[in-house]
Amino acid sequence: MLSMHAIKVEKLDKKFGDFKALDGMDLVVRKGEVYGLLGPNGAGKTTAIKVLTGLLKKTSGDAEVLGVTIPNKDITQKIGYMPQETALYIGLTVHQNLEFFGKLFGMDKAKILERETELLKFIDLEKWRDELVANLSGGMKHRVSLACALIHEPEVLFLDEPTVGVDPELRVSFWNFFSKLKEKGITILITTHYMDEASHCDRVGFMRSGKLIAEGEPQAMLKEAGATSLEDAFLFFARRDRT
Amino acid sequence: MNIKRALAVSRRVFMDLKNDKRTLALIIIAPLFAMGIFGLAFSGQISGVNVIVVNDDMGMATPMGQVYLSEIVINNLDPDTLSITTMDDVASAVAEIENGNAYAVFYFPANFTNVTILAYNQMTEASTSVDIHIDMSNVNVAEAIMQAFNDAVQTTMQQRGLEMPVTIDRQAVYGQNASFMDFFVPGIMAFVVYILTTLLTLINFVGERTSGTLARLTATPLRESEIVAGYAMTFSIVGTLQALLLLTVGMLVFGVNVEGNVGLAFMVVALLAIVCQALGILLSSITHREAQAIQLIPFIIMPGFLLSGVFWPLEALPLWLRPFSYLVPPSYAIDACRSVMLRGWGLEMIWTDVVALIVFAAVFLVLAVLSLKRRG
Ligand SMILES: Nc1ncnc2c1ncn2[C@@H]1O[C@H](COP(=O)(O)OP(=O)(O)OP(=O)(O)O)[C@@H](O)[C@H]1O
Ligand SMILES: [Mg+2]
C-alpha cells in the first residue's frame, strides 16, 4: 500500500492495569522525516515506540507503520529498533552480535560483513570487533546497539535515546550520520532529552501524560512559544495544555 | 518457521556457552564430577568385614583320614568380603561384637562334621547347626556376611559331592557380569543432562529477559517457535556431547561395558535435552530476576534426585510417592538408557519411554512458545 506516512497513530491507548501510559495519542511521521519525540520521564515515549515495534500490545486505537497495521511480523524486516536499555548479548563479541542480528533479517554472510565494516567505522569501534560486549564501556555498548539496529538497512528507524552516555564528539557524528540516513530516504523516530539535539530534527513533538501536546518544526515551535530554547517552549506548551 | 533464523539462534546460544569459560567448564567438568563422586560413593563393594570363627569341630574319621568339614567351609569364606580371626570360646568372641570390634561370630559345634555326614547318609536323626551371632545394626554389612557364609557352605557341599536338598541356580537374564558402574553410567548420563540443560536454559533465558534482548527480538522477523527450536538444537547437541563424554570416561576409567546400541541411548538423551530446555524456558517465564531463578534450582534438582530412579530404584519409594516419578521426565530417559545399555534392548522394547518423552517434549515446546508469545 502506498502511503505518504511512515508512521501513523490515531487515538492510541496503552494501559498498564488502570494506568494509561498512552492516552489517545495522535502522531503522523512522514516518509523521510527525522521526528523527535520529546517529553519528561514517564511521558510515554518508550511505550509509544514499544507499541509501534510490536513489543507491547496496544489497548485500543490505530497504529500503522509503512501503511501496515501493527503488530505485523512482515513489517519488522523494514524497521530498525534501538531500545532504551542496551539490549545486547554481552557474552558475545561485537562481531557476533552484529552477525546474529544480520542473520535474523535474512542477510547472507558477505552482506553482513560489508555492512559490519561500514557500521564499525561509523561507530568508531573497528578495533573492538572481536571484544566481548561485556568488556565495553557503557557508551560503547550504546554504539554497538545502534549498529545492530542498522545492520539490515531498515526503512524506518526507532531510536530510543540513542545518544545517552555517548560523548559529545561522537554525538555530533551520530547526528551527521542520521542526516546521511535521511538523505537516503530513511525515516527516523527518535527520543531524546538533549534539547540541542532536538533542533536537528525536521519536526519535534512534545509528549506529556501519554499525549502529544504540540508539534512542529523546531524554529516554528520556538516562535509560537515566544521562547529562546526548546525547554522553555515545552514549559509553555505544557502550561497551555493544562488550561 | 524459518530454519535459517532458528539456526542463527542455535549458533548464538552455542557461542554464548563457548565464550564463557566458566559455563564451558561447568558443561564439561560437572558431569564427570557427578559420575566420579556418586559412582565412588554408591558403588559400595563391602569388604574387610571383621568376623570371628570359633571352631570346636572334632571332625570325623574316614578311610581317607580325619575330615573337618568346618575347616573347608572356613577356607571357602570370601577373603575379600570377610576379614577372619579365630578365637577359642564363644563368650569372649561375642563380647568382641558387643564392643564393636567384630560384626559376626561363626560357631562350629564339636559334632558339626560327624552329624552332617551321618545325616547325609541317613544314618542319624540328629541334626547340627552353625551358630551365627551377628550385629544387625548395619543391614548392608549383615547381608554381605550372610551372603558370604551361604556361598561358602554351598561351595563346600559341591566340592565334597554332598547334595543339598534344594539347590538354587541363579541365571542372569540381563546384566551377567554387570558392575555397579555399568548400571550407574546410563542413569547418570540422563540425570546430568536433565539438571544441566534445565539450569543452563533457565539462566540463559533469564538473561535474555533481564537484558532486554528477548524484547528486542520481537522487533525482528524472528518468531517465538524459532527461538525455542534454536535453543532445542543447541541443547540436544550439548546434551549428546555430555553423554558421549561421560560414556567415554566411564569406559576408559571405570571399564564400563555397553550391551546395546549406544546411538539409541544418545537419541534418548537428546530427546530429554529438548524436553528440559523447553522446561527451562517455561520456568524462566515465572522468574523475573536471576535471584528468583536460583531459588528454583532445588525444585529442579530434588525431584530428579529422588524420583527419577537414578540412585534409588523406584521400587524403594513409598507407594504413594511412586506415581510422581511419572511426572519427572528423566525417569523415562534413565529407564530407557539402562534398558538399551545393560539389556541391549532396541527401540521396539523402549518405545513406551520414547513416546512418553515425545509427549513431554510436544507439550513443553508448545507451552514454551506460548509463554514467549505472551506480552504486555
Ligand atoms: N510494563 C509496565 N508496567 C506498568 N507501567 C509501565 C510499564 N512500562 C511503562 N510503564 C509506565 O508508563 C509510563 C510511561 O513510561 P515510558 O517508559 O513510556 O516513559 P518515557 O517517556 O519513555 O520516559 P523516560 O524519559 O524516562 O524514558 C510510566 O509512568 C511508566 O511507569
Ligand atoms: Mg523512555
GROMACS .gro file of N, CA, C and O in nm, chain B residues 150-250:
model
  404
  393ASN      N    1   2.672  -6.825   5.320
  393ASN     CA    2   2.594  -6.917   5.237
  393ASN      C    3   2.673  -6.965   5.116
  393ASN      O    4   2.671  -7.082   5.081
  394ASP      N    5   2.745  -6.872   5.054
  394ASP     CA    6   2.827  -6.909   4.939
  394ASP      C    7   2.930  -7.013   4.978
  394ASP      O    8   2.952  -7.111   4.907
  395ALA      N    9   2.993  -6.993   5.096
  395ALA     CA   10   3.097  -7.086   5.140
  395ALA      C   11   3.039  -7.225   5.164
  395ALA      O   12   3.098  -7.327   5.127
  396VAL      N   13   2.921  -7.230   5.227
  396VAL     CA   14   2.858  -7.360   5.254
  396VAL      C   15   2.825  -7.430   5.122
  396VAL      O   16   2.856  -7.548   5.103
  397GLN      N   17   2.766  -7.358   5.031
  397GLN     CA   18   2.730  -7.417   4.902
  397GLN      C   19   2.852  -7.472   4.830
  397GLN      O   20   2.851  -7.583   4.778
  398THR      N   21   2.958  -7.390   4.825
  398THR     CA   22   3.080  -7.433   4.757
  398THR      C   23   3.135  -7.561   4.821
  398THR      O   24   3.173  -7.656   4.752
  399THR      N   25   3.133  -7.564   4.954
  399THR     CA   26   3.184  -7.680   5.025
  399THR      C   27   3.106  -7.807   4.990
  399THR      O   28   3.163  -7.912   4.960
  400MET      N   29   2.974  -7.792   4.993
  400MET     CA   30   2.889  -7.907   4.960
  400MET      C   31   2.923  -7.961   4.822
  400MET      O   32   2.937  -8.081   4.802
  401GLN      N   33   2.936  -7.869   4.729
  401GLN     CA   34   2.963  -7.912   4.592
  401GLN      C   35   3.098  -7.982   4.584
  401GLN      O   36   3.113  -8.087   4.523
  402GLN      N   37   3.197  -7.923   4.651
  402GLN     CA   38   3.333  -7.980   4.646
  402GLN      C   39   3.334  -8.122   4.703
  402GLN      O   40   3.404  -8.209   4.655
  403ARG      N   41   3.258  -8.143   4.808
  403ARG     CA   42   3.261  -8.273   4.875
  403ARG      C   43   3.162  -8.369   4.812
  403ARG      O   44   3.146  -8.481   4.861
  404GLY      N   45   3.094  -8.328   4.711
  404GLY     CA   46   2.998  -8.417   4.646
  404GLY      C   47   2.875  -8.441   4.730
  404GLY      O   48   2.800  -8.535   4.709
  405LEU      N   49   2.853  -8.353   4.828
  405LEU     CA   50   2.731  -8.365   4.907
  405LEU      C   51   2.622  -8.289   4.835
  405LEU      O   52   2.648  -8.184   4.776
  406GLU      N   53   2.503  -8.343   4.842
  406GLU     CA   54   2.397  -8.272   4.773
  406GLU      C   55   2.309  -8.198   4.872
  406GLU      O   56   2.273  -8.253   4.975
  407MET      N   57   2.273  -8.078   4.837
  407MET     CA   58   2.180  -8.003   4.919
  407MET      C   59   2.040  -8.049   4.880
  407MET      O   60   2.016  -8.082   4.764
  408PRO      N   61   1.949  -8.050   4.974
  408PRO     CA   62   1.813  -8.089   4.941
  408PRO      C   63   1.754  -7.997   4.833
  408PRO      O   64   1.678  -8.040   4.749
  409VAL      N   65   1.791  -7.871   4.837
  409VAL     CA   66   1.744  -7.778   4.734
  409VAL      C   67   1.866  -7.706   4.681
  409VAL      O   68   1.951  -7.666   4.758
  410THR      N   69   1.877  -7.694   4.553
  410THR     CA   70   1.985  -7.609   4.504
  410THR      C   71   1.923  -7.488   4.436
  410THR      O   72   1.817  -7.497   4.374
  411ILE      N   73   1.990  -7.378   4.456
  411ILE     CA   74   1.942  -7.255   4.393
  411ILE      C   75   2.036  -7.224   4.279
  411ILE      O   76   2.156  -7.211   4.297
  412ASP      N   77   1.979  -7.217   4.164
  412ASP     CA   78   2.061  -7.196   4.046
  412ASP      C   79   2.021  -7.064   3.985
  412ASP      O   80   1.913  -7.051   3.928
  413ARG      N   81   2.107  -6.962   4.002
  413ARG     CA   82   2.070  -6.829   3.953
  413ARG      C   83   2.130  -6.806   3.816
  413ARG      O   84   2.250  -6.821   3.797
  414GLN      N   85   2.044  -6.772   3.722
  414GLN     CA   86   2.096  -6.739   3.590
  414GLN      C   87   2.061  -6.596   3.558
  414GLN      O   88   1.943  -6.560   3.561
  415ALA      N   89   2.162  -6.516   3.528
  415ALA     CA   90   2.135  -6.377   3.496
  415ALA      C   91   2.071  -6.368   3.360
  415ALA      O   92   2.127  -6.416   3.261
  416VAL      N   93   1.950  -6.313   3.356
  416VAL     CA   94   1.885  -6.291   3.227
  416VAL      C   95   1.952  -6.172   3.157
  416VAL      O   96   1.987  -6.175   3.042
  417TYR      N   97   1.970  -6.066   3.237
  417TYR     CA   98   2.041  -5.949   3.189
  417TYR      C   99   2.149  -5.916   3.289
  417TYR      O  100   2.141  -5.954   3.405
  418GLY      N  101   2.247  -5.843   3.245
  418GLY     CA  102   2.346  -5.790   3.337
  418GLY      C  103   2.441  -5.895   3.391
  418GLY      O  104   2.494  -5.882   3.502
  419GLN      N  105   2.461  -6.003   3.314
  419GLN     CA  106   2.564  -6.101   3.352
  419GLN      C  107   2.697  -6.025   3.364
  419GLN      O  108   2.735  -5.952   3.274
  420ASN      N  109   2.764  -6.039   3.476
  420ASN     CA  110   2.892  -5.973   3.499
  420ASN      C  111   2.883  -5.820   3.502
  420ASN      O  112   2.982  -5.752   3.492
  421ALA      N  113   2.759  -5.765   3.514
  421ALA     CA  114   2.749  -5.619   3.515
  421ALA      C  115   2.803  -5.565   3.647
  421ALA      O  116   2.776  -5.618   3.753
  422SER      N  117   2.883  -5.458   3.637
  422SER     CA  118   2.935  -5.396   3.759
  422SER      C  119   2.842  -5.282   3.796
  422SER      O  120   2.752  -5.245   3.720
  423PHE      N  121   2.867  -5.225   3.913
  423PHE     CA  122   2.784  -5.112   3.955
  423PHE      C  123   2.791  -4.999   3.854
  423PHE      O  124   2.690  -4.937   3.820
  424MET      N  125   2.912  -4.971   3.804
  424MET     CA  126   2.929  -4.860   3.710
  424MET      C  127   2.854  -4.885   3.579
  424MET      O  128   2.803  -4.791   3.518
  425ASP      N  129   2.850  -5.010   3.535
  425ASP     CA  130   2.774  -5.043   3.413
  425ASP      C  131   2.629  -4.998   3.431
  425ASP      O  132   2.564  -4.949   3.339
  426PHE      N  133   2.580  -5.018   3.553
  426PHE     CA  134   2.443  -4.984   3.585
  426PHE      C  135   2.428  -4.833   3.602
  426PHE      O  136   2.329  -4.773   3.565
  427PHE      N  137   2.532  -4.771   3.660
  427PHE     CA  138   2.522  -4.632   3.701
  427PHE      C  139   2.538  -4.534   3.585
  427PHE      O  140   2.468  -4.432   3.579
  428VAL      N  141   2.629  -4.561   3.493
  428VAL     CA  142   2.661  -4.464   3.388
  428VAL      C  143   2.540  -4.428   3.299
  428VAL      O  144   2.516  -4.310   3.275
  429PRO      N  145   2.461  -4.527   3.253
  429PRO     CA  146   2.345  -4.487   3.173
  429PRO      C  147   2.253  -4.392   3.249
  429PRO      O  148   2.199  -4.297   3.192
  430GLY      N  149   2.236  -4.418   3.378
  430GLY     CA  150   2.148  -4.333   3.459
  430GLY      C  151   2.204  -4.193   3.475
  430GLY      O  152   2.133  -4.094   3.455
  431ILE      N  153   2.332  -4.185   3.509
  431ILE     CA  154   2.389  -4.053   3.537
  431ILE      C  155   2.397  -3.971   3.409
  431ILE      O  156   2.387  -3.848   3.412
  432MET      N  157   2.413  -4.038   3.294
  432MET     CA  158   2.412  -3.968   3.164
  432MET      C  159   2.285  -3.885   3.150
  432MET      O  160   2.288  -3.766   3.124
  433ALA      N  161   2.173  -3.952   3.171
  433ALA     CA  162   2.044  -3.884   3.154
  433ALA      C  163   2.023  -3.783   3.266
  433ALA      O  164   1.973  -3.673   3.243
  434PHE      N  165   2.065  -3.818   3.387
  434PHE     CA  166   2.043  -3.731   3.502
  434PHE      C  167   2.118  -3.598   3.486
  434PHE      O  168   2.061  -3.490   3.507
  435VAL      N  169   2.244  -3.608   3.447
  435VAL     CA  170   2.326  -3.487   3.430
  435VAL      C  171   2.268  -3.398   3.321
  435VAL      O  172   2.260  -3.276   3.335
  436VAL      N  173   2.225  -3.460   3.212
  436VAL     CA  174   2.168  -3.381   3.102
  436VAL      C  175   2.040  -3.311   3.148
  436VAL      O  176   2.016  -3.196   3.115
  437TYR      N  177   1.961  -3.381   3.228
  437TYR     CA  178   1.839  -3.319   3.282
  437TYR      C  179   1.874  -3.194   3.364
  437TYR      O  180   1.821  -3.086   3.340
  438ILE      N  181   1.961  -3.209   3.459
  438ILE     CA  182   1.993  -3.097   3.550
  438ILE      C  183   2.058  -2.982   3.472
  438ILE      O  184   2.013  -2.868   3.479
  439LEU      N  185   2.163  -3.013   3.397
  439LEU     CA  186   2.239  -2.905   3.333
  439LEU      C  187   2.160  -2.835   3.223
  439LEU      O  188   2.165  -2.713   3.211
  440THR      N  189   2.086  -2.911   3.143
  440THR     CA  190   2.010  -2.847   3.036
  440THR      C  191   1.905  -2.753   3.094
  440THR      O  192   1.889  -2.640   3.049
  441THR      N  193   1.833  -2.802   3.195
  441THR     CA  194   1.729  -2.717   3.254
  441THR      C  195   1.791  -2.590   3.313
  441THR      O  196   1.744  -2.480   3.288
  442LEU      N  197   1.899  -2.607   3.388
  442LEU     CA  198   1.960  -2.491   3.453
  442LEU      C  199   2.021  -2.394   3.352
  442LEU      O  200   2.001  -2.273   3.362
  443LEU      N  201   2.094  -2.446   3.254
  443LEU     CA  202   2.159  -2.358   3.157
  443LEU      C  203   2.056  -2.280   3.076
  443LEU      O  204   2.073  -2.160   3.052
  444THR      N  205   1.949  -2.347   3.035
  444THR     CA  206   1.846  -2.275   2.960
  444THR      C  207   1.781  -2.170   3.049
  444THR      O  208   1.757  -2.057   3.006
  445LEU      N  209   1.751  -2.209   3.170
  445LEU     CA  210   1.687  -2.116   3.263
  445LEU      C  211   1.773  -1.991   3.279
  445LEU      O  212   1.724  -1.878   3.264
  446ILE      N  213   1.901  -2.011   3.306
  446ILE     CA  214   1.990  -1.897   3.331
  446ILE      C  215   2.005  -1.813   3.204
  446ILE      O  216   1.994  -1.690   3.207
  447ASN      N  217   2.028  -1.880   3.092
  447ASN     CA  218   2.043  -1.809   2.965
  447ASN      C  219   1.918  -1.727   2.934
  447ASN      O  220   1.926  -1.613   2.888
  448PHE      N  221   1.804  -1.784   2.962
  448PHE     CA  222   1.679  -1.717   2.926
  448PHE      C  223   1.642  -1.606   3.021
  448PHE      O  224   1.586  -1.504   2.979
  449VAL      N  225   1.672  -1.625   3.149
  449VAL     CA  226   1.650  -1.515   3.243
  449VAL      C  227   1.738  -1.398   3.199
  449VAL      O  228   1.696  -1.281   3.203
  450GLY      N  229   1.858  -1.428   3.152
  450GLY     CA  230   1.947  -1.325   3.098
  450GLY      C  231   1.883  -1.254   2.979
  450GLY      O  232   1.885  -1.131   2.972
  451GLU      N  233   1.822  -1.330   2.889
  451GLU     CA  234   1.755  -1.269   2.773
  451GLU      C  235   1.643  -1.175   2.817
  451GLU      O  236   1.620  -1.071   2.756
  452ARG      N  237   1.575  -1.217   2.923
  452ARG     CA  238   1.463  -1.134   2.969
  452ARG      C  239   1.512  -1.008   3.038
  452ARG      O  240   1.462  -0.898   3.011
  453THR      N  241   1.609  -1.022   3.128
  453THR     CA  242   1.652  -0.905   3.205
  453THR      C  243   1.732  -0.808   3.119
  453THR      O  244   1.722  -0.687   3.138
  454SER      N  245   1.809  -0.857   3.024
  454SER     CA  246   1.892  -0.766   2.945
  454SER      C  247   1.809  -0.694   2.838
  454SER      O  248   1.855  -0.596   2.780
  455GLY      N  249   1.691  -0.745   2.811
  455GLY     CA  250   1.606  -0.679   2.711
  455GLY      C  251   1.626  -0.735   2.571
  455GLY      O  252   1.561  -0.692   2.476
  456THR      N  253   1.715  -0.833   2.556
  456THR     CA  254   1.737  -0.887   2.422
  456THR      C  255   1.614  -0.961   2.372
  456THR      O  256   1.581  -0.955   2.253
  457LEU      N  257   1.546  -1.031   2.464
  457LEU     CA  258   1.427  -1.105   2.421
  457LEU      C  259   1.322  -1.009   2.364
  457LEU      O  260   1.262  -1.034   2.260
  458ALA      N  261   1.304  -0.894   2.435
  458ALA     CA  262   1.209  -0.794   2.385
  458ALA      C  263   1.255  -0.742   2.250
  458ALA      O  264   1.176  -0.726   2.158
  459ARG      N  265   1.385  -0.718   2.239
  459ARG     CA  266   1.438  -0.664   2.114
  459ARG      C  267   1.412  -0.759   1.996
  459ARG      O  268   1.387  -0.716   1.884
  460LEU      N  269   1.419  -0.889   2.024
  460LEU     CA  270   1.397  -0.987   1.918
  460LEU      C  271   1.255  -0.977   1.862
  460LEU      O  272   1.230  -1.012   1.747
  461THR      N  273   1.162  -0.931   1.946
  461THR     CA  274   1.024  -0.915   1.900
  461THR      C  275   1.015  -0.819   1.782
  461THR      O  276   0.927  -0.831   1.698
  462ALA      N  277   1.108  -0.723   1.777
  462ALA     CA  278   1.105  -0.624   1.669
  462ALA      C  279   1.182  -0.673   1.546
  462ALA      O  280   1.212  -0.595   1.456
  463THR      N  281   1.218  -0.800   1.543
  463THR     CA  282   1.285  -0.859   1.426
  463THR      C  283   1.193  -0.965   1.366
  463THR      O  284   1.093  -1.002   1.429
  464PRO      N  285   1.226  -1.018   1.249
  464PRO     CA  286   1.140  -1.121   1.191
  464PRO      C  287   1.141  -1.253   1.269
  464PRO      O  288   1.061  -1.342   1.240
  465LEU      N  289   1.228  -1.266   1.367
  465LEU     CA  290   1.238  -1.392   1.441
  465LEU      C  291   1.106  -1.425   1.511
  465LEU      O  292   1.046  -1.340   1.576
  466ARG      N  293   1.064  -1.552   1.498
  466ARG     CA  294   0.940  -1.595   1.563
  466ARG      C  295   0.970  -1.675   1.689
  466ARG      O  296   1.078  -1.733   1.703
  467GLU      N  297   0.871  -1.680   1.778
  467GLU     CA  298   0.888  -1.749   1.906
  467GLU      C  299   0.927  -1.895   1.885
  467GLU      O  300   1.014  -1.948   1.954
  468SER      N  301   0.862  -1.959   1.787
  468SER     CA  302   0.891  -2.100   1.763
  468SER      C  303   1.035  -2.119   1.718
  468SER      O  304   1.098  -2.221   1.748
  469GLU      N  305   1.090  -2.020   1.649
  469GLU     CA  306   1.229  -2.031   1.603
  469GLU      C  307   1.327  -2.014   1.719
  469GLU      O  308   1.433  -2.077   1.721
  470ILE      N  309   1.289  -1.931   1.815
  470ILE     CA  310   1.374  -1.918   1.934
  470ILE      C  311   1.381  -2.052   2.005
  470ILE      O  312   1.490  -2.102   2.037
  471VAL      N  313   1.264  -2.111   2.029
  471VAL     CA  314   1.260  -2.239   2.101
  471VAL      C  315   1.333  -2.347   2.022
  471VAL      O  316   1.411  -2.425   2.078
  472ALA      N  317   1.312  -2.350   1.891
  472ALA     CA  318   1.380  -2.450   1.808
  472ALA      C  319   1.532  -2.432   1.814
  472ALA      O  320   1.607  -2.529   1.822
  473GLY      N  321   1.576  -2.307   1.812
  473GLY     CA  322   1.720  -2.281   1.819
  473GLY      C  323   1.781  -2.331   1.949
  473GLY      O  324   1.884  -2.398   1.948
  474TYR      N  325   1.715  -2.299   2.060
  474TYR     CA  326   1.764  -2.349   2.189
  474TYR      C  327   1.762  -2.501   2.191
  474TYR      O  328   1.855  -2.565   2.242
  475ALA      N  329   1.656  -2.560   2.135
  475ALA     CA  330   1.644  -2.706   2.136
  475ALA      C  331   1.759  -2.770   2.059
  475ALA      O  332   1.818  -2.869   2.104
  476MET      N  333   1.793  -2.713   1.945
  476MET     CA  334   1.903  -2.769   1.865
  476MET      C  335   2.033  -2.766   1.945
  476MET      O  336   2.104  -2.866   1.956
  477THR      N  337   2.063  -2.651   2.001
  477THR     CA  338   2.190  -2.639   2.074
  477THR      C  339   2.195  -2.736   2.191
  477THR      O  340   2.293  -2.809   2.207
  478PHE      N  341   2.089  -2.738   2.270
  478PHE     CA  342   2.099  -2.819   2.391
  478PHE      C  343   2.088  -2.968   2.363
  478PHE      O  344   2.142  -3.048   2.440
  479SER      N  345   2.023  -3.008   2.254
  479SER     CA  346   2.023  -3.150   2.224
  479SER      C  347   2.164  -3.193   2.182
  479SER      O  348   2.208  -3.303   2.215
  480ILE      N  349   2.235  -3.105   2.114
  480ILE     CA  350   2.372  -3.138   2.076
  480ILE      C  351   2.464  -3.136   2.199
  480ILE      O  352   2.541  -3.229   2.221
  481VAL      N  353   2.451  -3.031   2.280
  481VAL     CA  354   2.534  -3.024   2.401
  481VAL      C  355   2.507  -3.144   2.491
  481VAL      O  356   2.599  -3.206   2.544
  482GLY      N  357   2.379  -3.181   2.506
  482GLY     CA  358   2.343  -3.295   2.590
  482GLY      C  359   2.404  -3.424   2.538
  482GLY      O  360   2.458  -3.504   2.615
  483THR      N  361   2.397  -3.444   2.406
  483THR     CA  362   2.454  -3.565   2.348
  483THR      C  363   2.605  -3.568   2.370
  483THR      O  364   2.662  -3.673   2.403
  484LEU      N  365   2.670  -3.452   2.354
  484LEU     CA  366   2.815  -3.448   2.375
  484LEU      C  367   2.850  -3.480   2.520
  484LEU      O  368   2.948  -3.549   2.548
  485GLN      N  369   2.768  -3.430   2.612
  485GLN     CA  370   2.792  -3.461   2.753
  485GLN      C  371   2.779  -3.611   2.779
  485GLN      O  372   2.860  -3.670   2.850
  486ALA      N  373   2.675  -3.671   2.721
  486ALA     CA  374   2.656  -3.814   2.738
  486ALA      C  375   2.774  -3.891   2.679
  486ALA      O  376   2.824  -3.987   2.738
  487LEU      N  377   2.820  -3.845   2.563
  487LEU     CA  378   2.933  -3.909   2.496
  487LEU      C  379   3.058  -3.900   2.584
  487LEU      O  380   3.131  -3.999   2.602
  488LEU      N  381   3.079  -3.783   2.642
  488LEU     CA  382   3.194  -3.762   2.730
  488LEU      C  383   3.186  -3.855   2.850
  488LEU      O  384   3.284  -3.922   2.886
  489LEU      N  385   3.068  -3.860   2.912
  489LEU     CA  386   3.051  -3.946   3.030
  489LEU      C  387   3.078  -4.092   2.997
  489LEU      O  388   3.146  -4.163   3.070
  490LEU      N  389   3.023  -4.133   2.884
  490LEU     CA  390   3.038  -4.273   2.846
  490LEU      C  391   3.184  -4.305   2.816
  490LEU      O  392   3.237  -4.409   2.858
  491THR      N  393   3.252  -4.213   2.746
  491THR     CA  394   3.392  -4.237   2.712
  491THR      C  395   3.477  -4.249   2.839
  491THR      O  396   3.554  -4.344   2.854
  492VAL      N  397   3.460  -4.154   2.929
  492VAL     CA  398   3.537  -4.160   3.053
  492VAL      C  399   3.496  -4.284   3.134
  492VAL      O  400   3.580  -4.352   3.192
  493GLY      N  401   3.366  -4.313   3.133
  493GLY     CA  402   3.318  -4.432   3.203
  493GLY      C  403   3.386  -4.558   3.150
  493GLY      O  404   3.428  -4.645   3.227
   0.00000   0.00000   0.00000
